[in-house]
PDB file of C-alpha atoms and ligand atoms in Angstrom:
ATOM      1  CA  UNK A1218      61.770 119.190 139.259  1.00  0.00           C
ATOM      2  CA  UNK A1219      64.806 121.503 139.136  1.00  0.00           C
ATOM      3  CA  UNK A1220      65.716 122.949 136.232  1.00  0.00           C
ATOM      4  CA  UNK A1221      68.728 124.054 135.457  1.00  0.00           C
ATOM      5  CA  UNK A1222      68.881 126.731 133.096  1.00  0.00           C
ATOM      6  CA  UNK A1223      72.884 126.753 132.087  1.00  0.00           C
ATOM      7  CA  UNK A1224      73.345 125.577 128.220  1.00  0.00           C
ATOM      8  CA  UNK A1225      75.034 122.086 128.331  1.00  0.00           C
ATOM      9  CA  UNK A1226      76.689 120.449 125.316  1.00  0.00           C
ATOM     10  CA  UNK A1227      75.099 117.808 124.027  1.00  0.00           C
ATOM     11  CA  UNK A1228      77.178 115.005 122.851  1.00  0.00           C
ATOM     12  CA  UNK A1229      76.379 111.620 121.882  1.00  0.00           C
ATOM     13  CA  UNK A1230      79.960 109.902 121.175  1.00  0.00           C
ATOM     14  CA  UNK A1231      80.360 106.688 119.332  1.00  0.00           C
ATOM     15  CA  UNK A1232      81.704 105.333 121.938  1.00  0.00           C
ATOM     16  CA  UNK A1233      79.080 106.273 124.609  1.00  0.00           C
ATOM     17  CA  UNK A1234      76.036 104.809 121.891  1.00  0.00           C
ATOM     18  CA  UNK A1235      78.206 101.792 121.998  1.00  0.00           C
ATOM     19  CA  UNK A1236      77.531 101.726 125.131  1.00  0.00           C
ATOM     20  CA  UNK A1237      74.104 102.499 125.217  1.00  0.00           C
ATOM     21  CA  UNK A1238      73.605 100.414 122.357  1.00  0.00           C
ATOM     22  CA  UNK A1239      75.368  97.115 124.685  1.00  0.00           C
ATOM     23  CA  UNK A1240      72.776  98.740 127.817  1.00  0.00           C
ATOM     24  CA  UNK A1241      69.860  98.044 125.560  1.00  0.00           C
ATOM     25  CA  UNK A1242      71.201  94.705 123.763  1.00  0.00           C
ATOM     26  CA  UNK A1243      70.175  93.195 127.531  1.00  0.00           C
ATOM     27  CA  UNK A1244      66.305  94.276 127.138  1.00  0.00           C
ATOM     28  CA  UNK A1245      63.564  93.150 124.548  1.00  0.00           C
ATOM     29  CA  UNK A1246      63.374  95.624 121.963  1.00  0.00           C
ATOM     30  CA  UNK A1247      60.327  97.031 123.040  1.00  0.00           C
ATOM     31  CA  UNK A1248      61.007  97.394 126.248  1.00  0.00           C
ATOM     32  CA  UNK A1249      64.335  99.647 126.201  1.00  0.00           C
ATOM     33  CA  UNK A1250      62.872 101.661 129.398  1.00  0.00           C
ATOM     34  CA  UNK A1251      64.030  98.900 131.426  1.00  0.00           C
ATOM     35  CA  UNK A1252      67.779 100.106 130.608  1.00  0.00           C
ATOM     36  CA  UNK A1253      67.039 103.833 132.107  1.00  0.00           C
ATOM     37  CA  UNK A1254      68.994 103.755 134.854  1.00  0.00           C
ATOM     38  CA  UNK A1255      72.672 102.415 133.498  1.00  0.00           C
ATOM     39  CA  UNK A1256      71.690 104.691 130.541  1.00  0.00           C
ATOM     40  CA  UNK A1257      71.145 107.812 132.280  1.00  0.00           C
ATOM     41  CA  UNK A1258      74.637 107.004 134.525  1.00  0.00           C
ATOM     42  CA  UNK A1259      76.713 106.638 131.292  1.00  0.00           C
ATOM     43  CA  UNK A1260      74.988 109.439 129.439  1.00  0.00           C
ATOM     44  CA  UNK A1261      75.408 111.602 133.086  1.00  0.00           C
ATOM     45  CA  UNK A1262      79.549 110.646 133.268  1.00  0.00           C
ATOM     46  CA  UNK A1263      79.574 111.310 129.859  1.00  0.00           C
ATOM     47  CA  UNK A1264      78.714 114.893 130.291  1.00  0.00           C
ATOM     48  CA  UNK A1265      80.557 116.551 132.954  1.00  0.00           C
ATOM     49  CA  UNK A1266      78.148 114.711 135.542  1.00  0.00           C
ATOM     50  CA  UNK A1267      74.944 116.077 134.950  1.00  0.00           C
ATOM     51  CA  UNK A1268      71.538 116.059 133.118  1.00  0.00           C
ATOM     52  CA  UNK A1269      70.200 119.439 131.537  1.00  0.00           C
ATOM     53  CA  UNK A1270      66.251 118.992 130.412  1.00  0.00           C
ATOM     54  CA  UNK A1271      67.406 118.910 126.884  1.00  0.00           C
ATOM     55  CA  UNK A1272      70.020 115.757 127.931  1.00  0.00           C
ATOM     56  CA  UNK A1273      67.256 114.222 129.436  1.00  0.00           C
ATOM     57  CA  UNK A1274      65.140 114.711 126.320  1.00  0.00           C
ATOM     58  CA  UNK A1275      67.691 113.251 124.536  1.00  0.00           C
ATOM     59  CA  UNK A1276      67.729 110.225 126.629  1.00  0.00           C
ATOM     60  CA  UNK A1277      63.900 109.891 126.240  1.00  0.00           C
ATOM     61  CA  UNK A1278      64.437 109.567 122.169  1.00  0.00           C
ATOM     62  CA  UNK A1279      67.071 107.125 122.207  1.00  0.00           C
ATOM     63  CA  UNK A1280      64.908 104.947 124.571  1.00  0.00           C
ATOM     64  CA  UNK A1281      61.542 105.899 122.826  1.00  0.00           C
ATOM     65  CA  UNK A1282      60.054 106.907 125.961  1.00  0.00           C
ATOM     66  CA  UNK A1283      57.895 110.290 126.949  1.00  0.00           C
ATOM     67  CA  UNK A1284      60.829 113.012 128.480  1.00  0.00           C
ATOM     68  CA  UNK A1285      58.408 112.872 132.179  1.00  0.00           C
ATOM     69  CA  UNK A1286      59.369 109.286 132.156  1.00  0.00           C
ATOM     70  CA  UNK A1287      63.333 109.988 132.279  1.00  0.00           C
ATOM     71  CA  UNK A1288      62.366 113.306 134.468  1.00  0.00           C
ATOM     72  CA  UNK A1289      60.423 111.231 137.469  1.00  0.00           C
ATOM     73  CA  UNK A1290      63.598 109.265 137.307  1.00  0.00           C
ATOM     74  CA  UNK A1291      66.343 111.811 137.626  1.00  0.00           C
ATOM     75  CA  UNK A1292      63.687 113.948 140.255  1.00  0.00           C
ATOM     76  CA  UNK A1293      63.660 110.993 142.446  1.00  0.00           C
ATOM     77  CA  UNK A1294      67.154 109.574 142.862  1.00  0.00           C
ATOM     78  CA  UNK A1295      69.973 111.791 144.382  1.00  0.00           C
ATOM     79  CA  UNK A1296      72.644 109.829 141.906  1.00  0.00           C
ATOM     80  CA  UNK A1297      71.359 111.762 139.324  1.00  0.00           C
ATOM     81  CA  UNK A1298      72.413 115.700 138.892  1.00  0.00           C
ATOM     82  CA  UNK A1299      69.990 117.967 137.365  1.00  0.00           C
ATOM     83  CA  UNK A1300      72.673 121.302 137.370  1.00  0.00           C
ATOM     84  CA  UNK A1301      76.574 121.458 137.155  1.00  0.00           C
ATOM     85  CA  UNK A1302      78.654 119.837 140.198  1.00  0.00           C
ATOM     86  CA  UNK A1303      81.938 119.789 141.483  1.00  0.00           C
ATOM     87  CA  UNK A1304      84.940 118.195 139.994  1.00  0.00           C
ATOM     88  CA  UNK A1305      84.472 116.586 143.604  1.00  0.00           C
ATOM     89  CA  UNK A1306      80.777 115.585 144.980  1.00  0.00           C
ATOM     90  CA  UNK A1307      80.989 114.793 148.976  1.00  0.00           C
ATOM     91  CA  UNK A1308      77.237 112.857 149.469  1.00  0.00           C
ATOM     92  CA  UNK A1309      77.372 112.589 153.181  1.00  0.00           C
ATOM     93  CA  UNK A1310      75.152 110.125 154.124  1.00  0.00           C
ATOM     94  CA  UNK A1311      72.766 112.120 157.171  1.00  0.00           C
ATOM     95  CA  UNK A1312      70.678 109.080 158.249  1.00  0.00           C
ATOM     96  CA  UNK A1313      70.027 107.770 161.526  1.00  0.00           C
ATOM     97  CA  UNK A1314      74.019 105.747 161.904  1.00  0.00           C
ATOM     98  CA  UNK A1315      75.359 108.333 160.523  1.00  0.00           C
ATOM     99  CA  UNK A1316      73.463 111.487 161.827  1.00  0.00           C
ATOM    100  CA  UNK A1317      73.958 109.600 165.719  1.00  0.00           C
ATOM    101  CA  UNK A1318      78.164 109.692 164.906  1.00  0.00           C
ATOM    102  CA  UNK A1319      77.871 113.062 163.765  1.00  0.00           C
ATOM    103  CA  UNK A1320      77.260 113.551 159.941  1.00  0.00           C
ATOM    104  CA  UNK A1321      75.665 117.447 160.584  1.00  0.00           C
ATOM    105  CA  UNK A1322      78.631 117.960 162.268  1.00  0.00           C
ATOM    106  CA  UNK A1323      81.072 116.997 159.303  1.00  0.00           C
ATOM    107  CA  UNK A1324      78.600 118.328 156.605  1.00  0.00           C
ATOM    108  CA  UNK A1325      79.074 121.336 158.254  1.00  0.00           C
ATOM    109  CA  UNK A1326      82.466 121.447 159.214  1.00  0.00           C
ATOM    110  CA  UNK A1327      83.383 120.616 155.246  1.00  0.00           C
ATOM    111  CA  UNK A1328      80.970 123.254 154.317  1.00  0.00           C
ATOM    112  CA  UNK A1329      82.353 125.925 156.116  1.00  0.00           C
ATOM    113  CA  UNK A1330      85.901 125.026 155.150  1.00  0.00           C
ATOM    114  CA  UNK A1331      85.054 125.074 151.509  1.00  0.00           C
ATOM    115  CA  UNK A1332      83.015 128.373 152.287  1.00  0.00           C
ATOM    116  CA  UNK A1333      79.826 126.863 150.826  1.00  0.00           C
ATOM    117  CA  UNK A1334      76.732 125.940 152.024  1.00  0.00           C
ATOM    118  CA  UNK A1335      75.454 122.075 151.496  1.00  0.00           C
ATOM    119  CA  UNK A1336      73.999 121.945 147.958  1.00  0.00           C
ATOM    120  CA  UNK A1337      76.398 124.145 146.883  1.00  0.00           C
ATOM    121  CA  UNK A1338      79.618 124.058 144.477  1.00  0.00           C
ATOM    122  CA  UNK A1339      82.996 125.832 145.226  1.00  0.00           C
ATOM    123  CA  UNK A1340      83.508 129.037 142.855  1.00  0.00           C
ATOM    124  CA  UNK A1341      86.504 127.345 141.451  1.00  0.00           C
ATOM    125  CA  UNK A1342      84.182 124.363 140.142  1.00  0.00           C
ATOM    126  CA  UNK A1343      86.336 121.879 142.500  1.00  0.00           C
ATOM    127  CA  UNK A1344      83.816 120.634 145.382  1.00  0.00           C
ATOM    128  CA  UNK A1345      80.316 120.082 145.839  1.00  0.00           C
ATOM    129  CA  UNK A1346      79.160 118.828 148.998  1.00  0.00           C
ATOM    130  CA  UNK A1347      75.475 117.129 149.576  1.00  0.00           C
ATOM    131  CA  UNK A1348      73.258 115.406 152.447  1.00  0.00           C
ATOM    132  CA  UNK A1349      72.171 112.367 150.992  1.00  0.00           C
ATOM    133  CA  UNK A1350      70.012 109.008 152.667  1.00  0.00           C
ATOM    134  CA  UNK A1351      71.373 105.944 153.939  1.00  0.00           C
ATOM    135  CA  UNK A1352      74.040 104.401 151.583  1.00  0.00           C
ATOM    136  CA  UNK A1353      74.178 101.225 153.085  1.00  0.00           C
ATOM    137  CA  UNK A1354      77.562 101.434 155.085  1.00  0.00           C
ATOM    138  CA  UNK A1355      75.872 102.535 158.349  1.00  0.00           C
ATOM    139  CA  UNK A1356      78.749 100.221 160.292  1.00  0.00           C
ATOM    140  CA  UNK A1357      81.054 102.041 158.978  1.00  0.00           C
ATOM    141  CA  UNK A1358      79.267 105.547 160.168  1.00  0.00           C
ATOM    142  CA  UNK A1359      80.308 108.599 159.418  1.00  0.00           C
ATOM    143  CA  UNK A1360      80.979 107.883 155.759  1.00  0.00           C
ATOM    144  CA  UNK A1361      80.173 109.283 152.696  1.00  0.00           C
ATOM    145  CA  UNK A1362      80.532 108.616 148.703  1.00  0.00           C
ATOM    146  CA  UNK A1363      83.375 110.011 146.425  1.00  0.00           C
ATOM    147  CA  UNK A1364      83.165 108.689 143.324  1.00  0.00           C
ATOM    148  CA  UNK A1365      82.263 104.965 143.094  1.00  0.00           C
ATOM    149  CA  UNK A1366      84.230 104.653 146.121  1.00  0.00           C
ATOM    150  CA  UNK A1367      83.268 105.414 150.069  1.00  0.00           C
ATOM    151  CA  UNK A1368      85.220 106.939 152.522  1.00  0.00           C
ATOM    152  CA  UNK A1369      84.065 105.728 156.221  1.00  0.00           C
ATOM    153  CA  UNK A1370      84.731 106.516 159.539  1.00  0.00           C
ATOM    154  CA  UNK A1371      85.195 109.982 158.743  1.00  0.00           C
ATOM    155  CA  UNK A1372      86.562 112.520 161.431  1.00  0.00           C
ATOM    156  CA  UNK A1373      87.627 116.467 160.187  1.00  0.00           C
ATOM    157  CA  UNK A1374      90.880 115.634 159.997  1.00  0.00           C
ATOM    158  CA  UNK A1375      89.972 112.783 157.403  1.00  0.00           C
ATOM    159  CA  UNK A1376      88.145 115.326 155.931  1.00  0.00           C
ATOM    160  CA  UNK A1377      91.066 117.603 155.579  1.00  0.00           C
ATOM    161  CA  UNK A1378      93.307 114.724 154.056  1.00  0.00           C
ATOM    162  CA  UNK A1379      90.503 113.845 151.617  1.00  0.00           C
ATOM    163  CA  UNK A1380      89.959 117.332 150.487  1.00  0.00           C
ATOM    164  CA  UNK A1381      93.657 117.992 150.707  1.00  0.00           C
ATOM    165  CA  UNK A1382      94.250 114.572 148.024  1.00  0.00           C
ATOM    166  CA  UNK A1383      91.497 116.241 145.602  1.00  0.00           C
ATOM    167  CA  UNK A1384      93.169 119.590 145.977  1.00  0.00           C
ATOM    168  CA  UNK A1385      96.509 117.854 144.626  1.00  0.00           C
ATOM    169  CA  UNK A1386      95.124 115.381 141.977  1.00  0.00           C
ATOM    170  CA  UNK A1387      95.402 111.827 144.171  1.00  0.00           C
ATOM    171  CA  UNK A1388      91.855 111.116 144.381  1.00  0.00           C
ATOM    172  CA  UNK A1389      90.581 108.310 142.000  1.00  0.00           C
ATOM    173  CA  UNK A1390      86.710 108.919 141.565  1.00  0.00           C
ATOM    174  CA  UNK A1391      85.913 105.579 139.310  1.00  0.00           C
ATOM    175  CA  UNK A1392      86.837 102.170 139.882  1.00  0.00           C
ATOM    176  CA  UNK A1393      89.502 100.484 137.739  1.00  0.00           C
ATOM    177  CA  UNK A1394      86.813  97.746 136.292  1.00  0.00           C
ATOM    178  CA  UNK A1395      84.280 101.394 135.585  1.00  0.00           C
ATOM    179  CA  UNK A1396      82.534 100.949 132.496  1.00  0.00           C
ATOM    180  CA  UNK A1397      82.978 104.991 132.282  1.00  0.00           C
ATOM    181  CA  UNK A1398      85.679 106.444 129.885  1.00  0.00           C
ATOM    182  CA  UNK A1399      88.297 108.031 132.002  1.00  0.00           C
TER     183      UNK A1399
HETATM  184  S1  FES B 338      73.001 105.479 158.008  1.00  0.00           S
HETATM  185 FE1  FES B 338      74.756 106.207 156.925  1.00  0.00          FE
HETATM  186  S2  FES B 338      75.223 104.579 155.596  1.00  0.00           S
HETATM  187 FE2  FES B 338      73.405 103.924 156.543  1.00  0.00          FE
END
C-alpha cells in the first residue's frame, strides 16, 4: 500500500457522523463492516478527497474493525485516494473500448498540456489526471470520470473545453441529489 506521508487534518464533523451514523443504521450492529465502502466515500469527500493511514485508522474505530481491513479496501479500489489530489481528478478509463478510440492518446495529450505526468497533480493543486479500468461507458468510448459525472466521447479539443470550464469555476463535480456537503 502507498503511504502517504503529508499530515492530514483529521475531522470528524457532526454532520459527517450523522452521516455515518444513517450508513450504519442500514447494517446489524455487529456487522458495521458491511457499511465500509459509503463510509470511506463520505469520510474521503469529507477531507479534501483523500485517506491518510491515520484517516483510515480512524475509519477502522468507528466501524470496530482491524485498520488492514479498511487498508485492503482503499489498496484495491482506484475510487479511493491514498495521497492529496487535484481540485480536478481526470480517471481516463484505458481499457480495451477506450484504449482502441484512443485513451493513451488523450491521457497523454492532457498530461502534457497540464505539464504532468499521469499519476501526477498540477503544482497549483488544480488537476490530477489518472488511467483507470473500464467504467462501464465503453459505448460511449473515449470517456472518462469528473466528479460523479462522465464526460464521453472525448476528443483534445473536448479536453481543452473541459479543462478550460475547471480553469474558470463552471465545472460541477457532485450531483445535485449527492449525499456529500458541498
Ligand atoms: S472500456 Fe472504457 S468505459 Fe469500458
Amino acid at each position: 500500500m502507498e503511504v502517504s506521508n503529508i499530515h492530514q487534518e483529521i475531522n470528524i464533523t457532526p454532520a459527517l457522523q450523522a452521516r455515518i451514523d444513517e450508513l450504519l443504521s442500514h447494517y446489524p450492529a455487529d456487522k458495521k463492516k458491511s457499511a465500509l465502502l459509503p463510509v470511506l466515500h463520505e469520510v474521503q469527500d469529507a477531507h479534501d478527497n483523500w485517506l491518510s493511514a491515520p484517516l483510515m485508522d480512524k475509519v477502522a474505530e468507528i466501524l470496530e474493525i482491524q485498520p488492514i481491513e479498511v487498508y485492503e479496501v482503499v489498496s484495491f479500489y482506484t475510487m479511493y485516494n491514498q495521497k492529496p489530489i487535484g481540485k480536478y481528478m481526470f480517471e481516463f478509463c484505458r481499457t480495451s473500448c477506450c484504449a482502441l478510440r484512443g485513451a493513451e492518446d488523450l491521457i497523454d495529450y492532457t498530461c502534457q498540456k497540464l505539464g504532468i505526468k499521469p499519476g501526477e497533480t498540477t503544482p497549483d493543486g488544480m488537476f490530477t489526471v489518472v488511467g483507470v479500468e473500464c467504467l462501464g461507458a465503453c459505448g460511449y468510448a473515449p470517456m472518462m470520470q469528473l466528479g460523479d459525472f462522465y464526460k464521453e466521447h472525448l476528443t483534445k479539443e473536448k479536453v481543452d473545453q473541459i479543462i478550460e470550464d475547471c480553469r474558470a469555476g463552471k465545472i460541477d463535480l457532485h450531483k445535485q441529489d449527492s449525499y456529500t456537503e458541498q
